[in-house]
CSV table of C-alpha atoms in Angstrom, one decimal:
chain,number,residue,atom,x,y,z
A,838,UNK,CA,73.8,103.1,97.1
A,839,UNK,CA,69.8,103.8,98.0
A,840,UNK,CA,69.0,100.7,96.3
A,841,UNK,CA,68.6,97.7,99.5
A,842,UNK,CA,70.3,95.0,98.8
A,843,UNK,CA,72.1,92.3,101.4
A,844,UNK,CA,74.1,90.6,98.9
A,845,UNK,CA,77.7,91.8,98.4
A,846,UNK,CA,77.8,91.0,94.6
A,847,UNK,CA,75.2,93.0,94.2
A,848,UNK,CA,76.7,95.6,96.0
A,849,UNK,CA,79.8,95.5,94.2
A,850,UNK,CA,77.8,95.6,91.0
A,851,UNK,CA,75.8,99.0,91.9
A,852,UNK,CA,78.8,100.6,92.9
A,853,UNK,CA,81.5,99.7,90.0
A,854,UNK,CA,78.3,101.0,87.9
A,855,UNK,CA,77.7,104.0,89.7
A,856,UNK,CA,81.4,105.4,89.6
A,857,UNK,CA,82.5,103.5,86.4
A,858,UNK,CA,85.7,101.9,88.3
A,859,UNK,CA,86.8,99.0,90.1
A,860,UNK,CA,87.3,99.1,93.7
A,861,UNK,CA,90.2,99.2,95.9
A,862,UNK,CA,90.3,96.2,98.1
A,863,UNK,CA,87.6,94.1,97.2
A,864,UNK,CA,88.6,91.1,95.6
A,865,UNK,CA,85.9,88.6,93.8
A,866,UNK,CA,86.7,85.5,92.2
A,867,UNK,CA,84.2,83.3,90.0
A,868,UNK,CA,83.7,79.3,89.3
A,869,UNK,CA,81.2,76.7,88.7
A,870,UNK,CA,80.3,73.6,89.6
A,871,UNK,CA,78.1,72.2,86.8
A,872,UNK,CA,75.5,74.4,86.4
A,873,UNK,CA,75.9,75.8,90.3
A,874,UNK,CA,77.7,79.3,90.0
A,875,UNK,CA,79.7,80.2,92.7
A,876,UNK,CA,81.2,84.0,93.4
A,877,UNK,CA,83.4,84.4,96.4
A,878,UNK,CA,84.1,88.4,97.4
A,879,UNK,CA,86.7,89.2,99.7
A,880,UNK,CA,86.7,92.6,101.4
A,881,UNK,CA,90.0,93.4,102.4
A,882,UNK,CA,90.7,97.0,103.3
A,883,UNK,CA,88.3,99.7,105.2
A,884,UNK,CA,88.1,101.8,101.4
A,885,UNK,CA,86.4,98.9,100.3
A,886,UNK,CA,84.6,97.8,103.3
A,887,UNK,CA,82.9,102.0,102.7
A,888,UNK,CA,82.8,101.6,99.2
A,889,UNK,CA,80.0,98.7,99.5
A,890,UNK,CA,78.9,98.9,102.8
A,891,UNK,CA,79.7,95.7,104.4
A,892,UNK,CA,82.3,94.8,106.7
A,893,UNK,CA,85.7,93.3,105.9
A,894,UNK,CA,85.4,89.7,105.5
A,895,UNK,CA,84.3,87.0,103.0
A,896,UNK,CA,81.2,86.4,101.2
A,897,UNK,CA,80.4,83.4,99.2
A,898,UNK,CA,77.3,83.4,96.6
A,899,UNK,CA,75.7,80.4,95.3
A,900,UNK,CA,73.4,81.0,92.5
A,901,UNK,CA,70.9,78.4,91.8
A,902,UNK,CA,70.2,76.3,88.5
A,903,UNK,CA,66.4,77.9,87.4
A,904,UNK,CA,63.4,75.5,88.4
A,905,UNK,CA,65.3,74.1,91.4
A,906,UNK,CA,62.6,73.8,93.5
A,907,UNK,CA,61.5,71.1,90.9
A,908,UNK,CA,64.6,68.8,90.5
A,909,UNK,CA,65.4,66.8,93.9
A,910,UNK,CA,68.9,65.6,92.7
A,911,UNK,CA,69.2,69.8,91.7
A,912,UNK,CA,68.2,70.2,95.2
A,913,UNK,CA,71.1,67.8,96.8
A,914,UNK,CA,73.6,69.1,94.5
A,915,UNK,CA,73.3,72.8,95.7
A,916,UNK,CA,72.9,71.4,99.3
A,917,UNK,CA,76.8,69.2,98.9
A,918,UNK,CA,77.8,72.4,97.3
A,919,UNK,CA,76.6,74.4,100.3
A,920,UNK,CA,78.2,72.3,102.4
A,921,UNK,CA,81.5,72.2,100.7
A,922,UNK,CA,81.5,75.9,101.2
A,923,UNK,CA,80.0,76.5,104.9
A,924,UNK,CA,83.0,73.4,105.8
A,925,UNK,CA,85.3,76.1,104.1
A,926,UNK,CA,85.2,78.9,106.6
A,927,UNK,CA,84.1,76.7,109.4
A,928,UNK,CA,86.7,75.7,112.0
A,929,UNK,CA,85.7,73.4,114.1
A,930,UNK,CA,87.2,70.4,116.0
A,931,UNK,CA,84.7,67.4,116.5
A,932,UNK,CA,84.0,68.0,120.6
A,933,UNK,CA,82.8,71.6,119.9
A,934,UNK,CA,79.1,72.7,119.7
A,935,UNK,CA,77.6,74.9,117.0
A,936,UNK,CA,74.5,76.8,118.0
A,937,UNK,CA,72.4,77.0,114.4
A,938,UNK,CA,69.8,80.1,115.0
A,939,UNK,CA,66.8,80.7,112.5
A,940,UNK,CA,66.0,84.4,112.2
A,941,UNK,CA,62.7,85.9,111.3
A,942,UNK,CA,58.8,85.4,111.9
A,943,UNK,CA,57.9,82.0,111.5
A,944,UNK,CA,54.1,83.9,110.6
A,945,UNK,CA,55.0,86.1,107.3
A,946,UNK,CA,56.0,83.3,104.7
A,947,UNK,CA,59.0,85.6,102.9
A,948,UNK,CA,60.6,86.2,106.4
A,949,UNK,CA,60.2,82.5,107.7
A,950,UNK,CA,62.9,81.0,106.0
A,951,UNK,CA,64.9,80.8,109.5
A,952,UNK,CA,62.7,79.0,111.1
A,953,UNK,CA,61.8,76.3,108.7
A,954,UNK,CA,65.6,75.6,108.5
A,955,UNK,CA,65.5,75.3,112.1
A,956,UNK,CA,62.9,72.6,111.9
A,957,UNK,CA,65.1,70.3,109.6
A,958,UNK,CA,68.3,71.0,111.6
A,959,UNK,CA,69.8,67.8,113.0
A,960,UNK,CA,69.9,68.7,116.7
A,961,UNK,CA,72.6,66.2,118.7
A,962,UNK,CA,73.9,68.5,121.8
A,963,UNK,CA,71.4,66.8,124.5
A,964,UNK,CA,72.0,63.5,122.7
A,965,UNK,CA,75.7,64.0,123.7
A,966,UNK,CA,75.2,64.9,127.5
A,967,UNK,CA,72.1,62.8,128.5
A,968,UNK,CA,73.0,59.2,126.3
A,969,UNK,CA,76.2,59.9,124.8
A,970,UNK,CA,76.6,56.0,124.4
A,971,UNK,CA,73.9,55.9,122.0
A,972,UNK,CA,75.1,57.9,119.3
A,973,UNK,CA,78.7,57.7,117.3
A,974,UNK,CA,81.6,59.2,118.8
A,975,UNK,CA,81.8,61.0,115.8
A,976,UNK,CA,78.7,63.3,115.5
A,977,UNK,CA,79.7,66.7,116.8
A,978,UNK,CA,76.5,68.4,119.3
A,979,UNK,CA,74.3,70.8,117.2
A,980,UNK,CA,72.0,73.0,119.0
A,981,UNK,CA,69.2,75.4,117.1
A,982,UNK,CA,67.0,77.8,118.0
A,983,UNK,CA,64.7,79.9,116.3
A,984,UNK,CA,64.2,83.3,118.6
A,985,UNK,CA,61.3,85.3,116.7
A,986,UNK,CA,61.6,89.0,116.6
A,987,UNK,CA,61.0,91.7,118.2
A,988,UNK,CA,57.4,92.6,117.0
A,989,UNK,CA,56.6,88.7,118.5
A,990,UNK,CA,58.9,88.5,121.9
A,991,UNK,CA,59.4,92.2,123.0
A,992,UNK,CA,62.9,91.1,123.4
A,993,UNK,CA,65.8,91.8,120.5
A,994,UNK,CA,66.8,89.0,119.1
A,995,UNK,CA,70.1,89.5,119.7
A,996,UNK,CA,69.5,89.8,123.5
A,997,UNK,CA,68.3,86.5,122.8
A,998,UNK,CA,70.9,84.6,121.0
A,999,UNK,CA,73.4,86.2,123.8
A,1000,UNK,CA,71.8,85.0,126.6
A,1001,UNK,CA,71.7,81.1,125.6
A,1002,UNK,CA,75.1,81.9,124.4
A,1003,UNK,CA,76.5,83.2,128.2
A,1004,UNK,CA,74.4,79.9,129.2
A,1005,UNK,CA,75.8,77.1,127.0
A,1006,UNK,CA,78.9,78.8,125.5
A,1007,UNK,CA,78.6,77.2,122.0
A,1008,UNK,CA,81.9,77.8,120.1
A,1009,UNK,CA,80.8,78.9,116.7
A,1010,UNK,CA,77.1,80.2,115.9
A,1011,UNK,CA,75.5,80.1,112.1
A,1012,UNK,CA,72.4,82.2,111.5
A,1013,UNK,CA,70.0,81.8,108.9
A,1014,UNK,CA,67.7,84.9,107.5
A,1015,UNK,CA,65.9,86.1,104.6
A,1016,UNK,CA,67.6,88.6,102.9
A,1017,UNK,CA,66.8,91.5,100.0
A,1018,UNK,CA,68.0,91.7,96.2
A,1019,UNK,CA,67.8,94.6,94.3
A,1020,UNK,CA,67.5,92.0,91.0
A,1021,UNK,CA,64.2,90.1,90.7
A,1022,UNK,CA,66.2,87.3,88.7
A,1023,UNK,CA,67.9,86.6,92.5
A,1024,UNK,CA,65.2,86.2,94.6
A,1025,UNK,CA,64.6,83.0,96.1
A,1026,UNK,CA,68.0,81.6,93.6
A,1027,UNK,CA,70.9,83.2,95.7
A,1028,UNK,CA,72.5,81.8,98.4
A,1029,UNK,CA,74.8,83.9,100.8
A,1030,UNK,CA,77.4,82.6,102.9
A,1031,UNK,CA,79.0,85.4,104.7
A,1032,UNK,CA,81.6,85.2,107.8
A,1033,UNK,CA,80.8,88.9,109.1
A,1034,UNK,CA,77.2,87.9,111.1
A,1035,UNK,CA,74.5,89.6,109.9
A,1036,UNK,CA,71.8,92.3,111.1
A,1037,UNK,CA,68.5,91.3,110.9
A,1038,UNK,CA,65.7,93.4,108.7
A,1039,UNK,CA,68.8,95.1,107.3
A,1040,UNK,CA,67.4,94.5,103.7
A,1041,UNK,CA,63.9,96.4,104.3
A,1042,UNK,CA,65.3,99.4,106.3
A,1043,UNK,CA,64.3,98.1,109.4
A,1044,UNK,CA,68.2,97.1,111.0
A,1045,UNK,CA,68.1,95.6,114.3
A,1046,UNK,CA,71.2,94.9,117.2
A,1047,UNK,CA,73.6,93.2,114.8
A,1048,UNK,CA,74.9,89.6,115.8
A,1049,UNK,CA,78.4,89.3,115.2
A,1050,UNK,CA,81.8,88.1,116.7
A,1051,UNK,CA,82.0,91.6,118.0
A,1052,UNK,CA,79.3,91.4,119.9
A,1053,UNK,CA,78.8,87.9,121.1
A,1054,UNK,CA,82.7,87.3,121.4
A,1055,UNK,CA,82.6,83.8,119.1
A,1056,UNK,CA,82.7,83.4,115.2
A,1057,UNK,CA,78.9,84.1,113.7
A,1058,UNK,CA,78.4,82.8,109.8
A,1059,UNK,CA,75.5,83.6,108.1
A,1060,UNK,CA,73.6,81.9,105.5
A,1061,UNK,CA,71.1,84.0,103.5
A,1062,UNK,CA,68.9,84.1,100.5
A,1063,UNK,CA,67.0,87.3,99.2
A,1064,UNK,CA,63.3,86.5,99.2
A,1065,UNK,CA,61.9,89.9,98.2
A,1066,UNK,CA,62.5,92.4,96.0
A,1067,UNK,CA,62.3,96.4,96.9
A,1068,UNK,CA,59.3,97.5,94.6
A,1069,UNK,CA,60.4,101.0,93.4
A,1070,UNK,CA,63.8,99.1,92.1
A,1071,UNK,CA,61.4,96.5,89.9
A,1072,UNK,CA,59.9,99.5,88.6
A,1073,UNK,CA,63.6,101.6,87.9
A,1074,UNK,CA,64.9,98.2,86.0
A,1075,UNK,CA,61.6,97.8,83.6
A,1076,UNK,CA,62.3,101.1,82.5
A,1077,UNK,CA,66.0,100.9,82.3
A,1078,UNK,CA,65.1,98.1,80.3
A,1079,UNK,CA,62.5,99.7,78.1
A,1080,UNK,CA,64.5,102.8,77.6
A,1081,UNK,CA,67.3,101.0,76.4
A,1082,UNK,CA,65.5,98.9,74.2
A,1083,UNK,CA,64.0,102.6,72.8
A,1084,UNK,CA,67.4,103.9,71.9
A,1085,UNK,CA,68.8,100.4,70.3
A,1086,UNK,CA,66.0,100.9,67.8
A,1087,UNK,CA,65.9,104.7,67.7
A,1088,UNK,CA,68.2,106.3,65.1
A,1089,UNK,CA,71.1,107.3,66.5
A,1090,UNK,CA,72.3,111.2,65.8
A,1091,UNK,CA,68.1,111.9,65.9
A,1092,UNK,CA,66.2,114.3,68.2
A,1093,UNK,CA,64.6,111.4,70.4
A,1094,UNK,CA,67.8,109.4,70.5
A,1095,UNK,CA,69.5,112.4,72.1
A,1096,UNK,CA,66.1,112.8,74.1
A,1097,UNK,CA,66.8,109.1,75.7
A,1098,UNK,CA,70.1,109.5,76.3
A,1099,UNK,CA,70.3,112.1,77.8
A,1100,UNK,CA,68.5,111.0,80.8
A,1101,UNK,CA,69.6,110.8,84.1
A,1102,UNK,CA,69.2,107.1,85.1
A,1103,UNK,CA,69.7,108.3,88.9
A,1104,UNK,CA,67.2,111.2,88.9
A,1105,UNK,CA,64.9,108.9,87.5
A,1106,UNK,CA,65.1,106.3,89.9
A,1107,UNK,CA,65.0,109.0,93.0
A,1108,UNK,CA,61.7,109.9,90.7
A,1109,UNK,CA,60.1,106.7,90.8
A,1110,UNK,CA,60.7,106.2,94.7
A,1111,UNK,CA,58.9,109.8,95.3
A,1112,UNK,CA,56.0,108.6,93.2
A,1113,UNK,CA,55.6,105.7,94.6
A,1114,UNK,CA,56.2,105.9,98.2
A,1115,UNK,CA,52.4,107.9,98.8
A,1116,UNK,CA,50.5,105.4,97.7
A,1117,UNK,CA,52.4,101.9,98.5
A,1118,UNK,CA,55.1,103.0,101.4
A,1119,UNK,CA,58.1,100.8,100.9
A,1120,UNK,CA,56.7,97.9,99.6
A,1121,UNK,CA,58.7,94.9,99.3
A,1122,UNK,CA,57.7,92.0,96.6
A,1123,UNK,CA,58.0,88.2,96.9
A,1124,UNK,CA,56.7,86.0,93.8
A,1125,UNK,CA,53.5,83.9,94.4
A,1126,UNK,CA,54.8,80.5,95.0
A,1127,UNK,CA,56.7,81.7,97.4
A,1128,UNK,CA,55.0,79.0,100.0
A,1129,UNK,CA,56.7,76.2,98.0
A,1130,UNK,CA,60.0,77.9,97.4
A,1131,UNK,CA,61.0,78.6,100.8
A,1132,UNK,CA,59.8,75.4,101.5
A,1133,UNK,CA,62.3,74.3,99.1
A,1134,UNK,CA,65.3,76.1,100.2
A,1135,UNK,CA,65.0,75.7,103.2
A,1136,UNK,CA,65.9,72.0,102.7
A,1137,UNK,CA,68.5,72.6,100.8
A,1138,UNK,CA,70.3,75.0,103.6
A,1139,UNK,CA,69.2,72.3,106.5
A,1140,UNK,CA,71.1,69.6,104.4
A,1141,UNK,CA,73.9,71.6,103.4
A,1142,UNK,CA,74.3,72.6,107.5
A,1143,UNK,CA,73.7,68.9,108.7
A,1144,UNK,CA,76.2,67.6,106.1
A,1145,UNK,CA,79.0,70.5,107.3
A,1146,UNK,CA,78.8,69.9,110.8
A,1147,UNK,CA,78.3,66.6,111.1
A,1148,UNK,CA,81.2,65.0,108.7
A,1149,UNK,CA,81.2,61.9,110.2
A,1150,UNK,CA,78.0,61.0,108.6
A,1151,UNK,CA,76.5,60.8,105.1
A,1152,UNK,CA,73.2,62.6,104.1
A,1153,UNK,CA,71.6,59.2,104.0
A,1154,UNK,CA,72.8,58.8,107.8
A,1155,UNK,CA,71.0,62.1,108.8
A,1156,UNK,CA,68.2,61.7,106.4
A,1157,UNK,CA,67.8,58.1,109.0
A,1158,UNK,CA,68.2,60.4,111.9
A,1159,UNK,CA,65.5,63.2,110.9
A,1160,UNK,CA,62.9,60.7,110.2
């Protein structure tokens, strides 16, 4: 399990690849919803909680329709599908406030998903205490924040998040961050629900003070989507892919045939990482438009979060409210 990867499909994937069985205790189901596929992994007992390295609970995955980013009513349909789901594992009654937090650095454009979310978030908590007759009965209070990190504010962001939680005791928090994929064909098209929190930098070996029930005492959900790409597992794949495509046109029962198959696929890519690590370090890759793309998505997460909390509305109605 060397390769980084925050999504638990994936890491289901790797490992039922590795060992060549299924796990014990994980349980993943699959549907779709036009041409929105949705996976939902359960992990249910502590073998498979170690088998993929992520703690017992449930993780939903939304993979995105290709050009996306280019369709509008694409956009909304991912965002009602979003919210379908977040409304799923959200419980919530109408008087209770959700604190909506927006990891990462707002500066570096593959880690500032968080924070664009933030900007988009329909914010209603000081609505609710300074002119509560002004607004519908109906609209539940919403607070966000986006904290930075630790490279920024010299504080852990967690240290953050727990200090305005002791001061206004929201009742459920949902974090947004950026994660890592270790397939370039889910980079900036997954989206991760999970109901476990989350640890920021995780994904590019550089794991911070998780934010969790555990640690903040009230339910944490976190949305993700991978936005980079380790590059020593781009390079491992290509090969993979060339190498196969050598021995489907090799003749099989030949020297070189034997040659290909005979290598080990996990030396290789232990290989490729010593190479590579002198002369780039651990270099993460994001595609080009990636300005446009988080852009993007982070509209679709904002709506999908606005239309789950707020139920009592339409998107229209909070479309109004954000202008």
């Amino acid at each position: 399990m060397s390769i980084r990867t925050d999504l638990a499909v994936e890491a289901k994937e790797l490992y039922e690849k590795q060992s060549s069985r299924k796990i014990q205790g994980v349980e993943i189901s699959n549907r779709k919803r036009g041409d929105i596929k949705i996976s939902n992994v359960k992990v249910v007992t502590d073998e498979g909680e170690r088998a993929i390295r992520k703690p017992k609970g449930t993780y939903i995955t939304i993979d995105m329709p290709r050009l996306i980013h280019y369709d509008a009513d694409g956009m909304d349909d991912v965002s009602q599908v979003l919210s379908e789901e977040l409304s799923s594992v959200i419980k919530l009654q109408d008087s209770m406030t959700a604190l909506v937090v927006g990891l990462g650095n707002w500066n570096i454009t593959p880690d500032a998903l968080g924070p664009k979310v933030i900007s988009k978030i329909m914010v209603t908590r000081h609505l609710k205490e300074l002119v509560p007759d002004t607004i519908d009965e109906g609209i539940r209070p919403v607070c966000a924040l986006a904290p930075g990190v630790l490279g920024l504010t010299g504080m852990e962001t967690s240290e953050i998040i727990k200090g305005v939680v002791n001061k206004i005791k929201p009742n459920l928090i949902i974090c947004i961050d950026a994660l890592a994929s270790r397939k370039m064909e889910r980079v900036n098209s997954t989206i991760q629900i999970g109901t476990t929190g989350i640890s920021p930098g995780s994904g590019v070996g550089n794991r911070r003070m998780e934010i969790s029930e555990k640690t903040l005492g009230i339910p944490v959900i976190a949305i993700g989507v991978p936005t980079v790409v380790d590059a020593a597992t781009m390079a491992n794949d290509t090969i993979d892919m060339v190498l196969d495509e050598m021995i489907r046109t090799s003749q099989e029962g030949g020297e070189f045939y034997d040659m290909l198959k005979s290598i080990d696929k996990n030396e290789k890519q232990k290989m490729i990482q010593e190479i590579l690590h002198p002369y780039v370090g651990n270099l993460m890759v994001t595609p080009k438009e990636v300005d446009m793309v988080i852009d993007s998505i982070s509209k679709i997460i904002a709506n999908g979060i606005n239309i789950a909390l707020q139920p009592a509305l339409d998107k229209d109605d909070i479309n109004k409210f954000l202008q």
